[in-house]
Amino acid sequence: MESSLDLFHIMKTMRPMRRLKPDDVPDDLLEEVLDAAVCAPNSLNSQPYNFIVVRDKVTKSLFGEKYDQAMRQRFAKYVPESGDNSALARNFRTAMAFGKHLPDVPVLLFVCGERDWPLAVADEARIGLAPPSYGSVFPCVQNILLGCRAKGLGASLTTMHQVFEAELIDLLRMPDSHGIVAVIPIGYPKGNFGPVTRKPSSAITFLEQWG
Ligand SMILES: Cc1cc2nc3c(=O)[nH]c(=O)nc-3n(C[C@H](O)[C@H](O)[C@H](O)COP(=O)(O)O)c2cc1C
């Protein structure tokens, strides 16, 4: 019972932690998180994921620069008024500033997925490279985020790399067989893990049929 309550607490306080201390994250702690994360469900137990743990400053800086550019191109128009001090506006500013902090984050974890066409895509429509198998990788991604939270590590899910994925694949010397599903910056948090705010499930749940 106790551990179940703990898990619920972890789930309800697992927010993206974008303000991270520069302190090192020990290899064995990261390995403990990843060893648990790979227990996630995945199609046919194919376990189509690989991790690239990046601590190198040059790679983190290159990533940070591209990430920052991509965030600005995509979201600059949504930047809140300077007088807006709402939680949403503060969160937005932290998210927009994240790219500049990425070179100093202790670990950038690249979660890679083996490419595999979704079942719904017919053979004749399969042109070019398949996307990485998101469905089989995202449960593992969520486990990584939960595992980090449980161990007192701050982490956040990012997917902005999609805008410059081809360059990253070259930089990280990845084979064509794999793509990048998520990039998770990890470190010790500067702030507290506040509660997550979401609509209650009752507001989005139907009984028996939609509507
Ligand atoms: C598929 C997906 C992609 C995301 N990509 C990014 C990202 O690139 N950068 C980022 O800062 N947050 C990213 N997030 C985190 C969301 O922005 C965040 O969970 C959302 O704003 C809710 O914030 P909260 O959990 O603090 O309430 C992503 C979340 C998901 C589910």
PDB file of C-alpha atoms and ligand atoms in Angstrom:
ATOM      1  CA  MET A   1       0.000   0.000   0.000  1.00  0.00           C
ATOM      2  CA  GLU A   2       2.723   2.425   1.049  1.00  0.00           C
ATOM      3  CA  SER A   3       4.665   2.064  -2.220  1.00  0.00           C
ATOM      4  CA  SER A   4       1.476   2.523  -4.230  1.00  0.00           C
ATOM      5  CA  LEU A   5       0.845   5.843  -2.433  1.00  0.00           C
ATOM      6  CA  ASP A   6       4.422   6.846  -3.186  1.00  0.00           C
ATOM      7  CA  LEU A   7       3.945   6.154  -6.869  1.00  0.00           C
ATOM      8  CA  PHE A   8       0.816   8.304  -6.946  1.00  0.00           C
ATOM      9  CA  HIS A   9       2.658  11.126  -5.219  1.00  0.00           C
ATOM     10  CA  ILE A  10       5.457  10.841  -7.781  1.00  0.00           C
ATOM     11  CA  MET A  11       2.991  10.903 -10.685  1.00  0.00           C
ATOM     12  CA  LYS A  12       1.236  13.963  -9.309  1.00  0.00           C
ATOM     13  CA  THR A  13       4.423  15.938  -8.749  1.00  0.00           C
ATOM     14  CA  MET A  14       6.372  14.956 -11.849  1.00  0.00           C
ATOM     15  CA  ARG A  15       6.636  18.300 -13.600  1.00  0.00           C
ATOM     16  CA  PRO A  16       9.194  19.252 -16.229  1.00  0.00           C
ATOM     17  CA  MET A  17      12.211  20.440 -14.211  1.00  0.00           C
ATOM     18  CA  ARG A  18      14.068  22.927 -16.406  1.00  0.00           C
ATOM     19  CA  ARG A  19      16.096  24.670 -13.718  1.00  0.00           C
ATOM     20  CA  LEU A  20      18.933  22.279 -12.921  1.00  0.00           C
ATOM     21  CA  LYS A  21      22.093  22.492 -10.821  1.00  0.00           C
ATOM     22  CA  PRO A  22      25.386  21.855 -12.655  1.00  0.00           C
ATOM     23  CA  ASP A  23      26.264  19.085 -10.122  1.00  0.00           C
ATOM     24  CA  ASP A  24      27.184  15.777 -11.705  1.00  0.00           C
ATOM     25  CA  VAL A  25      24.653  12.939 -11.951  1.00  0.00           C
ATOM     26  CA  PRO A  26      26.470   9.709 -10.996  1.00  0.00           C
ATOM     27  CA  ASP A  27      26.603   6.978 -13.657  1.00  0.00           C
ATOM     28  CA  ASP A  28      25.264   4.318 -11.284  1.00  0.00           C
ATOM     29  CA  LEU A  29      22.215   6.423 -10.386  1.00  0.00           C
ATOM     30  CA  LEU A  30      21.427   7.012 -14.040  1.00  0.00           C
ATOM     31  CA  GLU A  31      21.889   3.314 -14.734  1.00  0.00           C
ATOM     32  CA  GLU A  32      19.479   2.433 -11.926  1.00  0.00           C
ATOM     33  CA  VAL A  33      16.837   4.684 -13.487  1.00  0.00           C
ATOM     34  CA  LEU A  34      17.417   3.281 -16.985  1.00  0.00           C
ATOM     35  CA  ASP A  35      17.410  -0.336 -15.771  1.00  0.00           C
ATOM     36  CA  ALA A  36      13.931   0.217 -14.341  1.00  0.00           C
ATOM     37  CA  ALA A  37      12.761   2.282 -17.317  1.00  0.00           C
ATOM     38  CA  VAL A  38      13.454  -0.495 -19.828  1.00  0.00           C
ATOM     39  CA  CYS A  39      10.886  -2.653 -18.021  1.00  0.00           C
ATOM     40  CA  ALA A  40       8.204  -0.629 -19.832  1.00  0.00           C
ATOM     41  CA  PRO A  41       5.757  -2.379 -22.152  1.00  0.00           C
ATOM     42  CA  ASN A  42       6.846  -2.545 -25.794  1.00  0.00           C
ATOM     43  CA  SER A  43       5.648  -4.348 -28.894  1.00  0.00           C
ATOM     44  CA  LEU A  44       6.514  -8.086 -28.950  1.00  0.00           C
ATOM     45  CA  ASN A  45       9.202  -7.425 -26.333  1.00  0.00           C
ATOM     46  CA  SER A  46      11.294  -6.017 -29.181  1.00  0.00           C
ATOM     47  CA  GLN A  47      12.752  -3.372 -26.828  1.00  0.00           C
ATOM     48  CA  PRO A  48      13.444  -1.066 -29.774  1.00  0.00           C
ATOM     49  CA  TYR A  49      15.233   1.635 -27.790  1.00  0.00           C
ATOM     50  CA  ASN A  50      18.800   2.754 -27.264  1.00  0.00           C
ATOM     51  CA  PHE A  51      20.112   5.546 -25.091  1.00  0.00           C
ATOM     52  CA  ILE A  52      22.919   7.985 -25.761  1.00  0.00           C
ATOM     53  CA  VAL A  53      24.162   9.643 -22.580  1.00  0.00           C
ATOM     54  CA  VAL A  54      25.792  12.954 -23.470  1.00  0.00           C
ATOM     55  CA  ARG A  55      27.915  14.842 -20.958  1.00  0.00           C
ATOM     56  CA  ASP A  56      30.283  16.418 -23.474  1.00  0.00           C
ATOM     57  CA  LYS A  57      30.090  20.219 -23.338  1.00  0.00           C
ATOM     58  CA  VAL A  58      30.614  20.714 -27.072  1.00  0.00           C
ATOM     59  CA  THR A  59      27.722  18.408 -28.002  1.00  0.00           C
ATOM     60  CA  LYS A  60      25.459  19.938 -25.320  1.00  0.00           C
ATOM     61  CA  SER A  61      26.276  23.446 -26.581  1.00  0.00           C
ATOM     62  CA  LEU A  62      25.566  22.535 -30.207  1.00  0.00           C
ATOM     63  CA  PHE A  63      22.292  20.944 -29.156  1.00  0.00           C
ATOM     64  CA  GLY A  64      21.376  23.921 -26.954  1.00  0.00           C
ATOM     65  CA  GLU A  65      21.993  26.399 -29.764  1.00  0.00           C
ATOM     66  CA  LYS A  66      19.814  24.503 -32.251  1.00  0.00           C
ATOM     67  CA  TYR A  67      17.133  23.897 -29.632  1.00  0.00           C
ATOM     68  CA  ASP A  68      17.052  27.588 -28.707  1.00  0.00           C
ATOM     69  CA  GLN A  69      16.729  28.634 -32.376  1.00  0.00           C
ATOM     70  CA  ALA A  70      13.942  26.117 -32.979  1.00  0.00           C
ATOM     71  CA  MET A  71      12.010  27.219 -29.860  1.00  0.00           C
ATOM     72  CA  ARG A  72      12.250  30.870 -30.893  1.00  0.00           C
ATOM     73  CA  GLN A  73      11.129  30.192 -34.450  1.00  0.00           C
ATOM     74  CA  ARG A  74       8.179  28.143 -33.273  1.00  0.00           C
ATOM     75  CA  PHE A  75       7.015  29.953 -30.136  1.00  0.00           C
ATOM     76  CA  ALA A  76       8.311  33.565 -30.185  1.00  0.00           C
ATOM     77  CA  LYS A  77       4.854  34.818 -31.142  1.00  0.00           C
ATOM     78  CA  TYR A  78       3.350  33.350 -27.948  1.00  0.00           C
ATOM     79  CA  VAL A  79       5.749  35.033 -25.491  1.00  0.00           C
ATOM     80  CA  PRO A  80       3.551  36.573 -22.747  1.00  0.00           C
ATOM     81  CA  GLU A  81       3.485  40.310 -21.959  1.00  0.00           C
ATOM     82  CA  SER A  82       6.331  41.341 -19.632  1.00  0.00           C
ATOM     83  CA  GLY A  83       3.777  42.309 -16.931  1.00  0.00           C
ATOM     84  CA  ASP A  84       2.108  38.885 -17.013  1.00  0.00           C
ATOM     85  CA  ASN A  85       3.232  37.075 -13.871  1.00  0.00           C
ATOM     86  CA  SER A  86       0.763  34.178 -14.039  1.00  0.00           C
ATOM     87  CA  ALA A  87       2.014  30.613 -13.485  1.00  0.00           C
ATOM     88  CA  LEU A  88       1.474  29.930 -17.194  1.00  0.00           C
ATOM     89  CA  ALA A  89       3.535  32.950 -18.249  1.00  0.00           C
ATOM     90  CA  ARG A  90       6.347  32.064 -15.818  1.00  0.00           C
ATOM     91  CA  ASN A  91       6.388  28.471 -17.088  1.00  0.00           C
ATOM     92  CA  PHE A  92       6.492  29.674 -20.660  1.00  0.00           C
ATOM     93  CA  ARG A  93       9.452  31.946 -19.966  1.00  0.00           C
ATOM     94  CA  THR A  94      11.330  29.106 -18.244  1.00  0.00           C
ATOM     95  CA  ALA A  95      10.630  26.823 -21.216  1.00  0.00           C
ATOM     96  CA  MET A  96      11.799  29.502 -23.667  1.00  0.00           C
ATOM     97  CA  ALA A  97      15.012  30.116 -21.693  1.00  0.00           C
ATOM     98  CA  PHE A  98      15.821  26.391 -21.457  1.00  0.00           C
ATOM     99  CA  GLY A  99      17.953  26.240 -24.619  1.00  0.00           C
ATOM    100  CA  LYS A 100      20.440  28.733 -23.193  1.00  0.00           C
ATOM    101  CA  HIS A 101      20.898  26.542 -20.073  1.00  0.00           C
ATOM    102  CA  LEU A 102      21.333  23.256 -21.925  1.00  0.00           C
ATOM    103  CA  PRO A 103      25.158  23.480 -22.236  1.00  0.00           C
ATOM    104  CA  ASP A 104      25.341  23.496 -18.400  1.00  0.00           C
ATOM    105  CA  VAL A 105      22.898  20.650 -17.779  1.00  0.00           C
ATOM    106  CA  PRO A 106      24.870  17.618 -16.477  1.00  0.00           C
ATOM    107  CA  VAL A 107      23.290  15.023 -18.767  1.00  0.00           C
ATOM    108  CA  LEU A 108      21.428  15.109 -22.056  1.00  0.00           C
ATOM    109  CA  LEU A 109      19.807  11.728 -22.507  1.00  0.00           C
ATOM    110  CA  PHE A 110      18.918  10.919 -26.117  1.00  0.00           C
ATOM    111  CA  VAL A 111      16.267   8.223 -26.282  1.00  0.00           C
ATOM    112  CA  CYS A 112      16.524   6.585 -29.698  1.00  0.00           C
ATOM    113  CA  GLY A 113      13.989   4.279 -31.289  1.00  0.00           C
ATOM    114  CA  GLU A 114      14.347   1.680 -34.014  1.00  0.00           C
ATOM    115  CA  ARG A 115      12.487   2.732 -37.155  1.00  0.00           C
ATOM    116  CA  ASP A 116       9.355   0.741 -37.896  1.00  0.00           C
ATOM    117  CA  TRP A 117       6.339   1.590 -40.071  1.00  0.00           C
ATOM    118  CA  PRO A 118       3.066   1.874 -38.179  1.00  0.00           C
ATOM    119  CA  LEU A 119       0.734  -1.040 -39.058  1.00  0.00           C
ATOM    120  CA  ALA A 120      -1.766   1.347 -40.669  1.00  0.00           C
ATOM    121  CA  VAL A 121       0.731   2.442 -43.349  1.00  0.00           C
ATOM    122  CA  ALA A 122       0.331   0.146 -46.384  1.00  0.00           C
ATOM    123  CA  ASP A 123       3.449  -1.336 -48.018  1.00  0.00           C
ATOM    124  CA  GLU A 124       3.026   0.817 -51.152  1.00  0.00           C
ATOM    125  CA  ALA A 125       2.839   3.988 -49.030  1.00  0.00           C
ATOM    126  CA  ARG A 126       6.123   3.239 -47.261  1.00  0.00           C
ATOM    127  CA  ILE A 127       8.441   5.815 -48.821  1.00  0.00           C
ATOM    128  CA  GLY A 128      11.769   6.842 -47.314  1.00  0.00           C
ATOM    129  CA  LEU A 129      12.707   6.070 -43.737  1.00  0.00           C
ATOM    130  CA  ALA A 130      10.096   4.843 -41.272  1.00  0.00           C
ATOM    131  CA  PRO A 131       9.572   6.908 -38.134  1.00  0.00           C
ATOM    132  CA  PRO A 132      11.056   5.533 -34.913  1.00  0.00           C
ATOM    133  CA  SER A 133       8.508   3.315 -33.152  1.00  0.00           C
ATOM    134  CA  TYR A 134       7.036   5.962 -30.866  1.00  0.00           C
ATOM    135  CA  GLY A 135       4.445   3.621 -29.325  1.00  0.00           C
ATOM    136  CA  SER A 136       7.084   1.223 -28.049  1.00  0.00           C
ATOM    137  CA  VAL A 137       9.471   3.917 -26.867  1.00  0.00           C
ATOM    138  CA  PHE A 138       7.206   6.403 -25.075  1.00  0.00           C
ATOM    139  CA  PRO A 139       6.319   4.070 -22.163  1.00  0.00           C
ATOM    140  CA  CYS A 140      10.068   3.820 -21.522  1.00  0.00           C
ATOM    141  CA  VAL A 141      10.390   7.623 -21.778  1.00  0.00           C
ATOM    142  CA  GLN A 142       7.645   8.056 -19.179  1.00  0.00           C
ATOM    143  CA  ASN A 143       9.373   5.515 -16.915  1.00  0.00           C
ATOM    144  CA  ILE A 144      12.615   7.504 -17.185  1.00  0.00           C
ATOM    145  CA  LEU A 145      10.799  10.674 -16.116  1.00  0.00           C
ATOM    146  CA  LEU A 146       9.111   8.874 -13.207  1.00  0.00           C
ATOM    147  CA  GLY A 147      12.350   7.150 -12.199  1.00  0.00           C
ATOM    148  CA  CYS A 148      14.237  10.451 -12.164  1.00  0.00           C
ATOM    149  CA  ARG A 149      11.505  12.049 -10.059  1.00  0.00           C
ATOM    150  CA  ALA A 150      11.588   9.106  -7.619  1.00  0.00           C
ATOM    151  CA  LYS A 151      15.360   9.502  -7.219  1.00  0.00           C
ATOM    152  CA  GLY A 152      15.137  13.269  -6.676  1.00  0.00           C
ATOM    153  CA  LEU A 153      16.503  14.082 -10.125  1.00  0.00           C
ATOM    154  CA  GLY A 154      14.955  16.786 -12.278  1.00  0.00           C
ATOM    155  CA  ALA A 155      14.131  15.833 -15.854  1.00  0.00           C
ATOM    156  CA  SER A 156      11.910  17.045 -18.650  1.00  0.00           C
ATOM    157  CA  LEU A 157      10.557  15.617 -21.850  1.00  0.00           C
ATOM    158  CA  THR A 158      11.615  17.511 -24.960  1.00  0.00           C
ATOM    159  CA  THR A 159      10.902  16.769 -28.609  1.00  0.00           C
ATOM    160  CA  MET A 160      11.983  20.031 -30.257  1.00  0.00           C
ATOM    161  CA  HIS A 161      14.974  18.090 -31.690  1.00  0.00           C
ATOM    162  CA  GLN A 162      12.584  16.943 -34.460  1.00  0.00           C
ATOM    163  CA  VAL A 163      13.254  20.248 -36.237  1.00  0.00           C
ATOM    164  CA  PHE A 164      16.991  19.454 -36.560  1.00  0.00           C
ATOM    165  CA  GLU A 165      17.006  15.676 -36.118  1.00  0.00           C
ATOM    166  CA  ALA A 166      19.004  14.958 -39.305  1.00  0.00           C
ATOM    167  CA  GLU A 167      21.912  17.085 -38.061  1.00  0.00           C
ATOM    168  CA  LEU A 168      21.809  15.385 -34.661  1.00  0.00           C
ATOM    169  CA  ILE A 169      21.835  11.943 -36.229  1.00  0.00           C
ATOM    170  CA  ASP A 170      25.083  12.892 -38.011  1.00  0.00           C
ATOM    171  CA  LEU A 171      26.568  14.493 -34.906  1.00  0.00           C
ATOM    172  CA  LEU A 172      25.815  11.436 -32.749  1.00  0.00           C
ATOM    173  CA  ARG A 173      26.893   9.040 -35.533  1.00  0.00           C
ATOM    174  CA  MET A 174      23.595   7.201 -35.435  1.00  0.00           C
ATOM    175  CA  PRO A 175      22.721   4.573 -38.057  1.00  0.00           C
ATOM    176  CA  ASP A 176      19.762   5.067 -40.458  1.00  0.00           C
ATOM    177  CA  SER A 177      17.949   2.276 -38.628  1.00  0.00           C
ATOM    178  CA  HIS A 178      17.175   4.561 -35.658  1.00  0.00           C
ATOM    179  CA  GLY A 179      15.634   7.959 -34.994  1.00  0.00           C
ATOM    180  CA  ILE A 180      15.493  10.153 -31.914  1.00  0.00           C
ATOM    181  CA  VAL A 181      12.239   9.988 -29.974  1.00  0.00           C
ATOM    182  CA  ALA A 182      12.984  12.296 -27.050  1.00  0.00           C
ATOM    183  CA  VAL A 183      15.815  14.270 -25.506  1.00  0.00           C
ATOM    184  CA  ILE A 184      15.698  14.385 -21.710  1.00  0.00           C
ATOM    185  CA  PRO A 185      17.943  16.870 -19.883  1.00  0.00           C
ATOM    186  CA  ILE A 186      18.695  15.470 -16.405  1.00  0.00           C
ATOM    187  CA  GLY A 187      20.242  16.989 -13.284  1.00  0.00           C
ATOM    188  CA  TYR A 188      19.534  17.846  -9.674  1.00  0.00           C
ATOM    189  CA  PRO A 189      16.656  20.347  -9.403  1.00  0.00           C
ATOM    190  CA  LYS A 190      17.135  23.956  -8.351  1.00  0.00           C
ATOM    191  CA  GLY A 191      13.518  24.327  -7.205  1.00  0.00           C
ATOM    192  CA  ASN A 192      10.832  22.130  -5.710  1.00  0.00           C
ATOM    193  CA  PHE A 193       8.635  19.639  -7.503  1.00  0.00           C
ATOM    194  CA  GLY A 194       5.330  21.509  -7.320  1.00  0.00           C
ATOM    195  CA  PRO A 195       2.006  19.776  -7.962  1.00  0.00           C
ATOM    196  CA  VAL A 196       0.955  19.221 -11.561  1.00  0.00           C
ATOM    197  CA  THR A 197      -2.219  21.060 -12.617  1.00  0.00           C
ATOM    198  CA  ARG A 198      -4.543  19.173 -14.943  1.00  0.00           C
ATOM    199  CA  LYS A 199      -8.289  18.882 -15.514  1.00  0.00           C
ATOM    200  CA  PRO A 200      -9.804  16.106 -13.411  1.00  0.00           C
ATOM    201  CA  SER A 201     -10.331  12.901 -15.381  1.00  0.00           C
ATOM    202  CA  SER A 202     -14.087  13.198 -14.739  1.00  0.00           C
ATOM    203  CA  ALA A 203     -14.101  16.269 -17.012  1.00  0.00           C
ATOM    204  CA  ILE A 204     -12.781  14.291 -19.984  1.00  0.00           C
ATOM    205  CA  THR A 205     -14.279  10.837 -19.464  1.00  0.00           C
ATOM    206  CA  PHE A 206     -17.414   9.565 -21.222  1.00  0.00           C
ATOM    207  CA  LEU A 207     -19.423   6.511 -20.300  1.00  0.00           C
ATOM    208  CA  GLU A 208     -20.030   3.821 -22.906  1.00  0.00           C
ATOM    209  CA  GLN A 209     -19.936   6.224 -25.904  1.00  0.00           C
ATOM    210  CA  TRP A 210     -18.345   9.532 -26.915  1.00  0.00           C
ATOM    211  CA  GLY A 211     -20.307  12.549 -25.772  1.00  0.00           C
TER     212      GLY A 211
HETATM  213  C1  LIG B   1       5.242  15.045 -26.732  1.00  0.00           C
HETATM  214  C2  LIG B   1       5.739  16.130 -25.810  1.00  0.00           C
HETATM  215  C3  LIG B   1       6.753  16.957 -26.237  1.00  0.00           C
HETATM  216  C4  LIG B   1       7.240  17.971 -25.399  1.00  0.00           C
HETATM  217  N1  LIG B   1       8.270  18.740 -25.858  1.00  0.00           N
HETATM  218  C5  LIG B   1       8.770  19.688 -25.046  1.00  0.00           C
HETATM  219  C6  LIG B   1       9.891  20.459 -25.470  1.00  0.00           C
HETATM  220  O1  LIG B   1      10.431  20.302 -26.570  1.00  0.00           O
HETATM  221  N2  LIG B   1      10.380  21.397 -24.611  1.00  0.00           N
HETATM  222  C7  LIG B   1       9.834  21.588 -23.380  1.00  0.00           C
HETATM  223  O2  LIG B   1      10.333  22.456 -22.659  1.00  0.00           O
HETATM  224  N3  LIG B   1       8.779  20.866 -22.950  1.00  0.00           N
HETATM  225  C8  LIG B   1       8.237  19.933 -23.741  1.00  0.00           C
HETATM  226  N4  LIG B   1       7.192  19.161 -23.310  1.00  0.00           N
HETATM  227  C9  LIG B   1       6.656  19.383 -21.954  1.00  0.00           C
HETATM  228  C10 LIG B   1       5.358  20.132 -21.988  1.00  0.00           C
HETATM  229  O3  LIG B   1       5.563  21.402 -22.514  1.00  0.00           O
HETATM  230  C11 LIG B   1       4.807  20.212 -20.558  1.00  0.00           C
HETATM  231  O4  LIG B   1       4.583  18.918 -20.081  1.00  0.00           O
HETATM  232  C12 LIG B   1       3.499  20.968 -20.550  1.00  0.00           C
HETATM  233  O5  LIG B   1       3.748  22.304 -20.863  1.00  0.00           O
HETATM  234  C13 LIG B   1       2.820  20.889 -19.209  1.00  0.00           C
HETATM  235  O6  LIG B   1       3.610  21.511 -18.233  1.00  0.00           O
HETATM  236  P1  LIG B   1       3.466  21.103 -16.699  1.00  0.00           P
HETATM  237  O7  LIG B   1       3.691  19.619 -16.650  1.00  0.00           O
HETATM  238  O8  LIG B   1       4.519  21.897 -15.998  1.00  0.00           O
HETATM  239  O9  LIG B   1       2.080  21.452 -16.285  1.00  0.00           O
HETATM  240  C14 LIG B   1       6.695  18.153 -24.112  1.00  0.00           C
HETATM  241  C15 LIG B   1       5.672  17.291 -23.683  1.00  0.00           C
HETATM  242  C16 LIG B   1       5.212  16.292 -24.516  1.00  0.00           C
HETATM  243  C17 LIG B   1       4.125  15.368 -24.017  1.00  0.00           C
END
